[in-house]
Amino acid sequence: MKKLLPILFVVFFALNNLSAQQKITAEKIGDKIEFRINGTLFTNYIISEYEKYPFFYPVNGPSNASVTSMRNANYPHHSSLFFGCDKVNGGNYWQEGLERGQIVSLRADILESGTDKAIIENECIWTRPGAEAPIKDTRRISVSKPSADKFYLDFEITMEMLIDVTINKTNHSLFSGRMDPDLAVINGGTMVNAEGQQGEKGDDGTFGKRSPWIDCYGERMGKKEGMAILQHPGNAWFPSPWFTRDYGFFSPTPMYWPENNGKTKLKKGETISLRYRVIVHSGDEKEAKIAEEFEKFSKE
């Protein structure tokens, strides 16, 4: 037995060390980049020239089912987890119809893969027929897994104004998520912000309220899981008010509450940098420690 103890210790240490290690990969396959965690698909970053904009789908939770949904008849412009904007110099870089405006991927480079994180850099141009391109953006996307029941997707974007840009008041702007219907408030799920306000409507609701984060979660297949979006304190307009819907949509949307006569104006050459952390997790916002996660993120 004494001889077995050192062997058992070595085996236990090796297994424990192996479980702590994560192999996260990014691989370009056709018109998408697959992010896998220990061989299991976490998300695809879709960069097809036939799509309105690049987006993530699926975004798989700990149950291996997507916490986001991919469009529906009423809202075909909600593509899971995405970044876009309507009413930009007369163009629409959010809703369906490529001729109205499109965010096109120019290049997508894999910077790191096969370690405890995978990182890509994506450059995009905002374009539409018969008009000057108003914006070019560069995105840095990182995927990591800090624990067994929690995944990070960090989305950093710098937008450069190629010409003077005017964005009219719109609820369709910037980083947005559309939850799977099973996790939405209308089907028994919960949407809660940092102040503890819940749901969409009323004085105690989340709609139009400034908050550093919102978490949406619900129960399906006997498991509770969800997705939180965190705004970094270094962002322009922080903390942006949120446009929320109980059917599962949420977005920190400064352009719906503009400070200057219903318009957001940006000068040629001006840059806007924004950082978001998406946390896909088991449990509710307290079990996932979203408030603590924001404090950590705010110091990075």
PDB file of C-alpha atoms in Angstrom:
ATOM      1  CA  MET A   1       0.000   0.000   0.000  1.00  0.00           C
ATOM      2  CA  LYS A   2       2.874   2.348   0.838  1.00  0.00           C
ATOM      3  CA  LYS A   3       4.302   1.789  -2.656  1.00  0.00           C
ATOM      4  CA  LEU A   4       0.953   2.597  -4.214  1.00  0.00           C
ATOM      5  CA  LEU A   5       0.534   5.939  -2.453  1.00  0.00           C
ATOM      6  CA  PRO A   6       3.204   7.834  -4.463  1.00  0.00           C
ATOM      7  CA  ILE A   7       1.816   6.358  -7.683  1.00  0.00           C
ATOM      8  CA  LEU A   8      -1.740   7.342  -6.785  1.00  0.00           C
ATOM      9  CA  PHE A   9      -0.547  10.838  -5.893  1.00  0.00           C
ATOM     10  CA  VAL A  10       1.203  11.221  -9.251  1.00  0.00           C
ATOM     11  CA  VAL A  11      -1.870   9.965 -11.114  1.00  0.00           C
ATOM     12  CA  PHE A  12      -4.171  12.291  -9.142  1.00  0.00           C
ATOM     13  CA  PHE A  13      -1.869  15.267  -9.738  1.00  0.00           C
ATOM     14  CA  ALA A  14      -1.632  14.510 -13.441  1.00  0.00           C
ATOM     15  CA  LEU A  15      -5.404  14.173 -13.839  1.00  0.00           C
ATOM     16  CA  ASN A  16      -6.038  17.321 -11.821  1.00  0.00           C
ATOM     17  CA  ASN A  17      -3.472  19.250 -13.837  1.00  0.00           C
ATOM     18  CA  LEU A  18      -4.929  17.949 -17.098  1.00  0.00           C
ATOM     19  CA  SER A  19      -8.449  19.029 -16.090  1.00  0.00           C
ATOM     20  CA  ALA A  20      -7.148  22.514 -15.288  1.00  0.00           C
ATOM     21  CA  GLN A  21      -5.600  22.901 -18.719  1.00  0.00           C
ATOM     22  CA  GLN A  22      -7.699  24.195 -21.569  1.00  0.00           C
ATOM     23  CA  LYS A  23      -6.974  23.853 -25.251  1.00  0.00           C
ATOM     24  CA  ILE A  24      -8.910  26.561 -27.047  1.00  0.00           C
ATOM     25  CA  THR A  25      -8.597  26.720 -30.805  1.00  0.00           C
ATOM     26  CA  ALA A  26      -9.632  29.028 -33.624  1.00  0.00           C
ATOM     27  CA  GLU A  27      -9.765  27.585 -37.122  1.00  0.00           C
ATOM     28  CA  LYS A  28     -11.000  29.197 -40.323  1.00  0.00           C
ATOM     29  CA  ILE A  29     -13.329  26.887 -42.216  1.00  0.00           C
ATOM     30  CA  GLY A  30     -14.964  28.391 -45.292  1.00  0.00           C
ATOM     31  CA  ASP A  31     -16.729  31.615 -44.354  1.00  0.00           C
ATOM     32  CA  LYS A  32     -16.526  31.147 -40.593  1.00  0.00           C
ATOM     33  CA  ILE A  33     -14.020  30.796 -37.790  1.00  0.00           C
ATOM     34  CA  GLU A  34     -14.720  27.956 -35.381  1.00  0.00           C
ATOM     35  CA  PHE A  35     -13.813  28.419 -31.726  1.00  0.00           C
ATOM     36  CA  ARG A  36     -13.501  25.094 -29.917  1.00  0.00           C
ATOM     37  CA  ILE A  37     -12.809  24.378 -26.266  1.00  0.00           C
ATOM     38  CA  ASN A  38     -11.091  21.010 -25.796  1.00  0.00           C
ATOM     39  CA  GLY A  39     -12.510  19.970 -29.155  1.00  0.00           C
ATOM     40  CA  THR A  40     -16.115  20.988 -28.409  1.00  0.00           C
ATOM     41  CA  LEU A  41     -17.644  23.813 -30.443  1.00  0.00           C
ATOM     42  CA  PHE A  42     -18.227  26.975 -28.429  1.00  0.00           C
ATOM     43  CA  THR A  43     -19.096  29.400 -31.227  1.00  0.00           C
ATOM     44  CA  ASN A  44     -18.718  30.184 -34.902  1.00  0.00           C
ATOM     45  CA  TYR A  45     -17.749  33.697 -35.979  1.00  0.00           C
ATOM     46  CA  ILE A  46     -19.500  33.969 -39.335  1.00  0.00           C
ATOM     47  CA  ILE A  47     -17.929  36.351 -41.862  1.00  0.00           C
ATOM     48  CA  SER A  48     -19.821  35.485 -45.037  1.00  0.00           C
ATOM     49  CA  GLU A  49     -20.029  38.105 -47.791  1.00  0.00           C
ATOM     50  CA  TYR A  50     -23.714  37.187 -48.101  1.00  0.00           C
ATOM     51  CA  GLU A  51     -24.539  38.206 -44.534  1.00  0.00           C
ATOM     52  CA  LYS A  52     -25.455  41.672 -43.262  1.00  0.00           C
ATOM     53  CA  TYR A  53     -22.548  41.744 -40.828  1.00  0.00           C
ATOM     54  CA  PRO A  54     -20.222  39.314 -39.021  1.00  0.00           C
ATOM     55  CA  PHE A  55     -21.864  37.580 -36.063  1.00  0.00           C
ATOM     56  CA  PHE A  56     -21.518  34.682 -33.626  1.00  0.00           C
ATOM     57  CA  TYR A  57     -23.712  31.585 -33.851  1.00  0.00           C
ATOM     58  CA  PRO A  58     -24.235  29.321 -32.087  1.00  0.00           C
ATOM     59  CA  VAL A  59     -23.032  30.507 -28.681  1.00  0.00           C
ATOM     60  CA  ASN A  60     -23.068  27.256 -26.772  1.00  0.00           C
ATOM     61  CA  GLY A  61     -23.522  27.166 -23.024  1.00  0.00           C
ATOM     62  CA  PRO A  62     -22.346  24.541 -20.516  1.00  0.00           C
ATOM     63  CA  SER A  63     -25.247  22.321 -21.671  1.00  0.00           C
ATOM     64  CA  ASN A  64     -23.747  22.400 -25.215  1.00  0.00           C
ATOM     65  CA  ALA A  65     -26.917  24.080 -26.533  1.00  0.00           C
ATOM     66  CA  SER A  66     -26.872  27.651 -27.825  1.00  0.00           C
ATOM     67  CA  VAL A  67     -27.933  30.341 -25.366  1.00  0.00           C
ATOM     68  CA  THR A  68     -28.674  32.605 -28.341  1.00  0.00           C
ATOM     69  CA  SER A  69     -31.170  32.326 -31.188  1.00  0.00           C
ATOM     70  CA  MET A  70     -30.706  32.859 -34.899  1.00  0.00           C
ATOM     71  CA  ARG A  71     -33.413  35.163 -36.308  1.00  0.00           C
ATOM     72  CA  ASN A  72     -37.139  34.560 -36.618  1.00  0.00           C
ATOM     73  CA  ALA A  73     -40.037  35.754 -38.776  1.00  0.00           C
ATOM     74  CA  ASN A  74     -40.713  38.856 -36.680  1.00  0.00           C
ATOM     75  CA  TYR A  75     -37.085  39.885 -36.143  1.00  0.00           C
ATOM     76  CA  PRO A  76     -34.917  38.565 -38.993  1.00  0.00           C
ATOM     77  CA  HIS A  77     -32.331  41.247 -38.192  1.00  0.00           C
ATOM     78  CA  HIS A  78     -31.470  39.663 -34.812  1.00  0.00           C
ATOM     79  CA  SER A  79     -28.520  37.400 -35.575  1.00  0.00           C
ATOM     80  CA  SER A  80     -27.595  35.826 -32.245  1.00  0.00           C
ATOM     81  CA  LEU A  81     -24.678  37.949 -30.977  1.00  0.00           C
ATOM     82  CA  PHE A  82     -23.573  40.786 -33.258  1.00  0.00           C
ATOM     83  CA  PHE A  83     -22.461  44.386 -33.799  1.00  0.00           C
ATOM     84  CA  GLY A  84     -24.153  46.815 -36.201  1.00  0.00           C
ATOM     85  CA  CYS A  85     -25.919  50.156 -36.491  1.00  0.00           C
ATOM     86  CA  ASP A  86     -28.862  51.684 -38.338  1.00  0.00           C
ATOM     87  CA  LYS A  87     -29.289  55.249 -39.670  1.00  0.00           C
ATOM     88  CA  VAL A  88     -25.600  55.900 -40.371  1.00  0.00           C
ATOM     89  CA  ASN A  89     -25.326  58.667 -43.014  1.00  0.00           C
ATOM     90  CA  GLY A  90     -28.564  57.427 -44.538  1.00  0.00           C
ATOM     91  CA  GLY A  91     -27.465  53.791 -44.565  1.00  0.00           C
ATOM     92  CA  ASN A  92     -28.672  50.820 -42.559  1.00  0.00           C
ATOM     93  CA  TYR A  93     -25.973  48.494 -41.213  1.00  0.00           C
ATOM     94  CA  TRP A  94     -28.352  46.474 -39.035  1.00  0.00           C
ATOM     95  CA  GLN A  95     -31.575  45.406 -40.731  1.00  0.00           C
ATOM     96  CA  GLU A  96     -31.978  43.013 -43.648  1.00  0.00           C
ATOM     97  CA  GLY A  97     -31.205  44.153 -47.207  1.00  0.00           C
ATOM     98  CA  LEU A  98     -27.548  44.259 -48.259  1.00  0.00           C
ATOM     99  CA  GLU A  99     -28.212  47.150 -50.634  1.00  0.00           C
ATOM    100  CA  ARG A 100     -29.133  49.331 -47.643  1.00  0.00           C
ATOM    101  CA  GLY A 101     -25.722  48.833 -46.090  1.00  0.00           C
ATOM    102  CA  GLN A 102     -23.398  45.999 -45.145  1.00  0.00           C
ATOM    103  CA  ILE A 103     -20.452  45.451 -42.795  1.00  0.00           C
ATOM    104  CA  VAL A 104     -17.996  43.416 -44.859  1.00  0.00           C
ATOM    105  CA  SER A 105     -15.034  41.478 -43.491  1.00  0.00           C
ATOM    106  CA  LEU A 106     -11.801  42.483 -45.243  1.00  0.00           C
ATOM    107  CA  ARG A 107      -9.496  40.127 -43.365  1.00  0.00           C
ATOM    108  CA  ALA A 108      -9.637  37.780 -40.404  1.00  0.00           C
ATOM    109  CA  ASP A 109      -6.341  36.694 -38.873  1.00  0.00           C
ATOM    110  CA  ILE A 110      -5.848  34.066 -36.183  1.00  0.00           C
ATOM    111  CA  LEU A 111      -3.378  35.520 -33.667  1.00  0.00           C
ATOM    112  CA  GLU A 112      -3.395  32.754 -31.054  1.00  0.00           C
ATOM    113  CA  SER A 113      -4.768  29.235 -30.973  1.00  0.00           C
ATOM    114  CA  GLY A 114      -4.206  25.995 -29.103  1.00  0.00           C
ATOM    115  CA  THR A 115      -3.430  27.446 -25.669  1.00  0.00           C
ATOM    116  CA  ASP A 116      -5.692  28.600 -22.825  1.00  0.00           C
ATOM    117  CA  LYS A 117      -7.240  31.159 -25.168  1.00  0.00           C
ATOM    118  CA  ALA A 118      -7.840  31.772 -28.862  1.00  0.00           C
ATOM    119  CA  ILE A 119      -7.583  35.249 -30.358  1.00  0.00           C
ATOM    120  CA  ILE A 120      -8.467  36.594 -33.790  1.00  0.00           C
ATOM    121  CA  GLU A 121      -8.328  40.028 -35.390  1.00  0.00           C
ATOM    122  CA  ASN A 122     -10.960  41.036 -37.920  1.00  0.00           C
ATOM    123  CA  GLU A 123     -10.989  44.185 -40.077  1.00  0.00           C
ATOM    124  CA  CYS A 124     -14.286  45.320 -41.598  1.00  0.00           C
ATOM    125  CA  ILE A 125     -15.559  48.074 -43.897  1.00  0.00           C
ATOM    126  CA  TRP A 126     -19.057  49.581 -43.701  1.00  0.00           C
ATOM    127  CA  THR A 127     -20.267  49.956 -47.265  1.00  0.00           C
ATOM    128  CA  ARG A 128     -23.343  50.437 -49.470  1.00  0.00           C
ATOM    129  CA  PRO A 129     -23.871  51.086 -53.187  1.00  0.00           C
ATOM    130  CA  GLY A 130     -23.603  54.702 -54.340  1.00  0.00           C
ATOM    131  CA  ALA A 131     -22.201  56.103 -51.091  1.00  0.00           C
ATOM    132  CA  GLU A 132     -18.833  56.635 -49.466  1.00  0.00           C
ATOM    133  CA  ALA A 133     -17.929  54.107 -46.810  1.00  0.00           C
ATOM    134  CA  PRO A 134     -18.485  55.901 -43.483  1.00  0.00           C
ATOM    135  CA  ILE A 135     -16.616  53.603 -41.100  1.00  0.00           C
ATOM    136  CA  LYS A 136     -13.817  51.070 -40.982  1.00  0.00           C
ATOM    137  CA  ASP A 137     -13.464  48.938 -37.866  1.00  0.00           C
ATOM    138  CA  THR A 138     -10.941  46.560 -36.346  1.00  0.00           C
ATOM    139  CA  ARG A 139     -12.095  43.845 -33.963  1.00  0.00           C
ATOM    140  CA  ARG A 140     -10.089  41.754 -31.532  1.00  0.00           C
ATOM    141  CA  ILE A 141     -11.994  38.686 -30.367  1.00  0.00           C
ATOM    142  CA  SER A 142     -10.764  36.405 -27.602  1.00  0.00           C
ATOM    143  CA  VAL A 143     -12.306  33.202 -26.234  1.00  0.00           C
ATOM    144  CA  SER A 144     -11.286  31.652 -22.921  1.00  0.00           C
ATOM    145  CA  LYS A 145     -12.711  29.385 -20.223  1.00  0.00           C
ATOM    146  CA  PRO A 146     -11.949  30.492 -16.660  1.00  0.00           C
ATOM    147  CA  SER A 147     -13.894  27.634 -15.050  1.00  0.00           C
ATOM    148  CA  ALA A 148     -15.823  24.482 -15.884  1.00  0.00           C
ATOM    149  CA  ASP A 149     -19.197  26.249 -16.077  1.00  0.00           C
ATOM    150  CA  LYS A 150     -18.183  29.654 -17.409  1.00  0.00           C
ATOM    151  CA  PHE A 151     -16.942  30.859 -20.820  1.00  0.00           C
ATOM    152  CA  TYR A 152     -15.599  34.284 -21.822  1.00  0.00           C
ATOM    153  CA  LEU A 153     -15.977  35.936 -25.210  1.00  0.00           C
ATOM    154  CA  ASP A 154     -14.140  39.279 -25.213  1.00  0.00           C
ATOM    155  CA  PHE A 155     -15.102  41.625 -28.038  1.00  0.00           C
ATOM    156  CA  GLU A 156     -13.020  44.763 -28.601  1.00  0.00           C
ATOM    157  CA  ILE A 157     -13.740  47.094 -31.510  1.00  0.00           C
ATOM    158  CA  THR A 158     -12.201  50.326 -32.727  1.00  0.00           C
ATOM    159  CA  MET A 159     -14.238  52.262 -35.288  1.00  0.00           C
ATOM    160  CA  GLU A 160     -12.519  54.854 -37.479  1.00  0.00           C
ATOM    161  CA  MET A 161     -14.666  57.505 -39.150  1.00  0.00           C
ATOM    162  CA  LEU A 162     -13.627  57.673 -42.815  1.00  0.00           C
ATOM    163  CA  ILE A 163     -15.838  60.735 -43.374  1.00  0.00           C
ATOM    164  CA  ASP A 164     -18.030  62.893 -41.153  1.00  0.00           C
ATOM    165  CA  VAL A 165     -20.673  60.593 -39.691  1.00  0.00           C
ATOM    166  CA  THR A 166     -24.168  61.373 -38.446  1.00  0.00           C
ATOM    167  CA  ILE A 167     -26.198  58.658 -36.717  1.00  0.00           C
ATOM    168  CA  ASN A 168     -29.840  59.560 -36.275  1.00  0.00           C
ATOM    169  CA  LYS A 169     -31.708  58.335 -33.204  1.00  0.00           C
ATOM    170  CA  THR A 170     -32.099  54.583 -33.439  1.00  0.00           C
ATOM    171  CA  ASN A 171     -32.709  51.611 -31.178  1.00  0.00           C
ATOM    172  CA  HIS A 172     -30.628  49.532 -33.584  1.00  0.00           C
ATOM    173  CA  SER A 173     -27.057  50.227 -32.549  1.00  0.00           C
ATOM    174  CA  LEU A 174     -23.821  48.568 -31.507  1.00  0.00           C
ATOM    175  CA  PHE A 175     -23.287  45.311 -29.571  1.00  0.00           C
ATOM    176  CA  SER A 176     -26.385  43.163 -29.102  1.00  0.00           C
ATOM    177  CA  GLY A 177     -27.578  39.728 -28.042  1.00  0.00           C
ATOM    178  CA  ARG A 178     -30.722  37.753 -28.798  1.00  0.00           C
ATOM    179  CA  MET A 179     -31.408  34.944 -26.339  1.00  0.00           C
ATOM    180  CA  ASP A 180     -32.770  31.523 -27.134  1.00  0.00           C
ATOM    181  CA  PRO A 181     -36.566  31.643 -26.581  1.00  0.00           C
ATOM    182  CA  ASP A 182     -36.359  29.035 -23.808  1.00  0.00           C
ATOM    183  CA  LEU A 183     -34.249  31.463 -21.755  1.00  0.00           C
ATOM    184  CA  ALA A 184     -36.312  34.606 -22.403  1.00  0.00           C
ATOM    185  CA  VAL A 185     -38.415  36.399 -19.784  1.00  0.00           C
ATOM    186  CA  ILE A 186     -41.655  35.640 -21.649  1.00  0.00           C
ATOM    187  CA  ASN A 187     -40.937  31.938 -21.180  1.00  0.00           C
ATOM    188  CA  GLY A 188     -39.979  32.095 -17.519  1.00  0.00           C
ATOM    189  CA  GLY A 189     -36.418  33.374 -17.788  1.00  0.00           C
ATOM    190  CA  THR A 190     -34.843  36.292 -15.946  1.00  0.00           C
ATOM    191  CA  MET A 191     -33.229  39.496 -17.228  1.00  0.00           C
ATOM    192  CA  VAL A 192     -31.456  41.447 -14.488  1.00  0.00           C
ATOM    193  CA  ASN A 193     -29.017  44.366 -14.377  1.00  0.00           C
ATOM    194  CA  ALA A 194     -26.330  45.410 -11.904  1.00  0.00           C
ATOM    195  CA  GLU A 195     -28.863  47.370  -9.838  1.00  0.00           C
ATOM    196  CA  GLY A 196     -31.154  44.369  -9.456  1.00  0.00           C
ATOM    197  CA  GLN A 197     -33.820  45.729 -11.816  1.00  0.00           C
ATOM    198  CA  GLN A 198     -35.547  42.949 -13.711  1.00  0.00           C
ATOM    199  CA  GLY A 199     -37.455  42.471 -16.947  1.00  0.00           C
ATOM    200  CA  GLU A 200     -38.123  45.083 -19.572  1.00  0.00           C
ATOM    201  CA  LYS A 201     -40.899  47.367 -18.314  1.00  0.00           C
ATOM    202  CA  GLY A 202     -41.733  49.678 -15.444  1.00  0.00           C
ATOM    203  CA  ASP A 203     -39.775  51.697 -12.905  1.00  0.00           C
ATOM    204  CA  ASP A 204     -38.079  48.522 -11.737  1.00  0.00           C
ATOM    205  CA  GLY A 205     -37.374  47.311 -15.271  1.00  0.00           C
ATOM    206  CA  THR A 206     -34.157  47.465 -17.296  1.00  0.00           C
ATOM    207  CA  PHE A 207     -35.371  49.384 -20.366  1.00  0.00           C
ATOM    208  CA  GLY A 208     -33.568  52.727 -20.738  1.00  0.00           C
ATOM    209  CA  LYS A 209     -31.616  52.278 -17.524  1.00  0.00           C
ATOM    210  CA  ARG A 210     -27.885  52.875 -17.364  1.00  0.00           C
ATOM    211  CA  SER A 211     -26.077  49.860 -15.976  1.00  0.00           C
ATOM    212  CA  PRO A 212     -22.645  48.292 -16.455  1.00  0.00           C
ATOM    213  CA  TRP A 213     -24.086  44.862 -17.230  1.00  0.00           C
ATOM    214  CA  ILE A 214     -27.181  42.769 -17.868  1.00  0.00           C
ATOM    215  CA  ASP A 215     -27.517  39.022 -17.415  1.00  0.00           C
ATOM    216  CA  CYS A 216     -30.207  36.884 -19.058  1.00  0.00           C
ATOM    217  CA  TYR A 217     -30.756  33.297 -17.932  1.00  0.00           C
ATOM    218  CA  GLY A 218     -33.376  30.600 -17.666  1.00  0.00           C
ATOM    219  CA  GLU A 219     -33.882  26.875 -17.224  1.00  0.00           C
ATOM    220  CA  ARG A 220     -34.050  24.223 -19.905  1.00  0.00           C
ATOM    221  CA  MET A 221     -33.337  20.506 -19.965  1.00  0.00           C
ATOM    222  CA  GLY A 222     -33.218  20.649 -16.177  1.00  0.00           C
ATOM    223  CA  LYS A 223     -30.292  23.100 -16.146  1.00  0.00           C
ATOM    224  CA  LYS A 224     -30.106  26.823 -15.539  1.00  0.00           C
ATOM    225  CA  GLU A 225     -27.769  28.808 -17.781  1.00  0.00           C
ATOM    226  CA  GLY A 226     -27.495  32.172 -19.459  1.00  0.00           C
ATOM    227  CA  MET A 227     -25.434  34.953 -20.981  1.00  0.00           C
ATOM    228  CA  ALA A 228     -24.294  38.291 -19.581  1.00  0.00           C
ATOM    229  CA  ILE A 229     -22.969  41.288 -21.515  1.00  0.00           C
ATOM    230  CA  LEU A 230     -20.581  43.572 -19.623  1.00  0.00           C
ATOM    231  CA  GLN A 231     -19.573  47.079 -20.763  1.00  0.00           C
ATOM    232  CA  HIS A 232     -16.032  48.173 -19.920  1.00  0.00           C
ATOM    233  CA  PRO A 233     -15.778  51.445 -17.941  1.00  0.00           C
ATOM    234  CA  GLY A 234     -13.330  52.754 -20.553  1.00  0.00           C
ATOM    235  CA  ASN A 235     -16.029  52.699 -23.246  1.00  0.00           C
ATOM    236  CA  ALA A 236     -17.436  55.837 -24.778  1.00  0.00           C
ATOM    237  CA  TRP A 237     -20.911  56.562 -23.339  1.00  0.00           C
ATOM    238  CA  PHE A 238     -20.300  54.279 -20.320  1.00  0.00           C
ATOM    239  CA  PRO A 239     -22.556  53.107 -18.880  1.00  0.00           C
ATOM    240  CA  SER A 240     -24.831  53.150 -21.879  1.00  0.00           C
ATOM    241  CA  PRO A 241     -28.576  52.772 -21.269  1.00  0.00           C
ATOM    242  CA  TRP A 242     -29.978  49.441 -22.369  1.00  0.00           C
ATOM    243  CA  PHE A 243     -32.594  48.673 -24.992  1.00  0.00           C
ATOM    244  CA  THR A 244     -34.261  45.511 -23.704  1.00  0.00           C
ATOM    245  CA  ARG A 245     -37.136  43.281 -24.670  1.00  0.00           C
ATOM    246  CA  ASP A 246     -38.716  40.501 -22.624  1.00  0.00           C
ATOM    247  CA  TYR A 247     -38.716  38.264 -25.706  1.00  0.00           C
ATOM    248  CA  GLY A 248     -34.940  38.025 -25.314  1.00  0.00           C
ATOM    249  CA  PHE A 249     -33.181  41.011 -26.873  1.00  0.00           C
ATOM    250  CA  PHE A 250     -30.724  43.233 -24.986  1.00  0.00           C
ATOM    251  CA  SER A 251     -28.208  45.836 -26.073  1.00  0.00           C
ATOM    252  CA  PRO A 252     -26.334  48.774 -24.516  1.00  0.00           C
ATOM    253  CA  THR A 253     -27.595  51.339 -27.005  1.00  0.00           C
ATOM    254  CA  PRO A 254     -26.431  54.964 -26.638  1.00  0.00           C
ATOM    255  CA  MET A 255     -27.878  56.019 -30.009  1.00  0.00           C
ATOM    256  CA  TYR A 256     -31.466  55.613 -28.760  1.00  0.00           C
ATOM    257  CA  TRP A 257     -30.857  58.272 -26.110  1.00  0.00           C
ATOM    258  CA  PRO A 258     -28.591  60.770 -27.930  1.00  0.00           C
ATOM    259  CA  GLU A 259     -27.550  63.877 -26.049  1.00  0.00           C
ATOM    260  CA  ASN A 260     -27.462  66.254 -29.027  1.00  0.00           C
ATOM    261  CA  ASN A 261     -30.864  66.883 -30.640  1.00  0.00           C
ATOM    262  CA  GLY A 262     -31.525  63.298 -31.613  1.00  0.00           C
ATOM    263  CA  LYS A 263     -28.229  62.808 -33.459  1.00  0.00           C
ATOM    264  CA  THR A 264     -24.794  61.365 -32.761  1.00  0.00           C
ATOM    265  CA  LYS A 265     -22.154  63.233 -34.752  1.00  0.00           C
ATOM    266  CA  LEU A 266     -18.601  61.981 -35.291  1.00  0.00           C
ATOM    267  CA  LYS A 267     -15.865  63.754 -37.261  1.00  0.00           C
ATOM    268  CA  LYS A 268     -13.709  62.321 -40.037  1.00  0.00           C
ATOM    269  CA  GLY A 269     -10.631  60.708 -38.478  1.00  0.00           C
ATOM    270  CA  GLU A 270     -12.271  60.284 -35.084  1.00  0.00           C
ATOM    271  CA  THR A 271     -11.994  56.852 -33.493  1.00  0.00           C
ATOM    272  CA  ILE A 272     -14.313  55.169 -30.999  1.00  0.00           C
ATOM    273  CA  SER A 273     -13.086  52.162 -29.012  1.00  0.00           C
ATOM    274  CA  LEU A 274     -15.462  49.817 -27.192  1.00  0.00           C
ATOM    275  CA  ARG A 275     -14.876  46.708 -25.107  1.00  0.00           C
ATOM    276  CA  TYR A 276     -17.420  44.117 -24.065  1.00  0.00           C
ATOM    277  CA  ARG A 277     -17.142  40.846 -22.189  1.00  0.00           C
ATOM    278  CA  VAL A 278     -19.722  38.176 -22.846  1.00  0.00           C
ATOM    279  CA  ILE A 279     -19.985  35.570 -20.094  1.00  0.00           C
ATOM    280  CA  VAL A 280     -21.832  32.353 -20.890  1.00  0.00           C
ATOM    281  CA  HIS A 281     -22.509  30.545 -17.648  1.00  0.00           C
ATOM    282  CA  SER A 282     -24.397  28.024 -15.555  1.00  0.00           C
ATOM    283  CA  GLY A 283     -26.772  29.165 -12.822  1.00  0.00           C
ATOM    284  CA  ASP A 284     -28.152  32.630 -12.141  1.00  0.00           C
ATOM    285  CA  GLU A 285     -26.301  35.951 -11.898  1.00  0.00           C
ATOM    286  CA  LYS A 286     -25.386  35.363  -8.253  1.00  0.00           C
ATOM    287  CA  GLU A 287     -24.131  31.824  -8.782  1.00  0.00           C
ATOM    288  CA  ALA A 288     -22.130  33.037 -11.778  1.00  0.00           C
ATOM    289  CA  LYS A 289     -20.836  35.982  -9.690  1.00  0.00           C
ATOM    290  CA  ILE A 290     -21.495  38.477 -12.490  1.00  0.00           C
ATOM    291  CA  ALA A 291     -21.035  41.491 -10.187  1.00  0.00           C
ATOM    292  CA  GLU A 292     -17.593  40.204  -9.169  1.00  0.00           C
ATOM    293  CA  GLU A 293     -16.829  39.422 -12.800  1.00  0.00           C
ATOM    294  CA  PHE A 294     -17.559  43.033 -13.726  1.00  0.00           C
ATOM    295  CA  GLU A 295     -15.218  44.331 -11.012  1.00  0.00           C
ATOM    296  CA  LYS A 296     -12.494  42.094 -12.394  1.00  0.00           C
ATOM    297  CA  PHE A 297     -13.183  43.154 -15.989  1.00  0.00           C
ATOM    298  CA  SER A 298     -13.226  46.843 -15.043  1.00  0.00           C
ATOM    299  CA  LYS A 299      -9.619  46.610 -13.846  1.00  0.00           C
ATOM    300  CA  GLU A 300      -8.312  44.973 -17.035  1.00  0.00           C
TER     301      GLU A 300
END
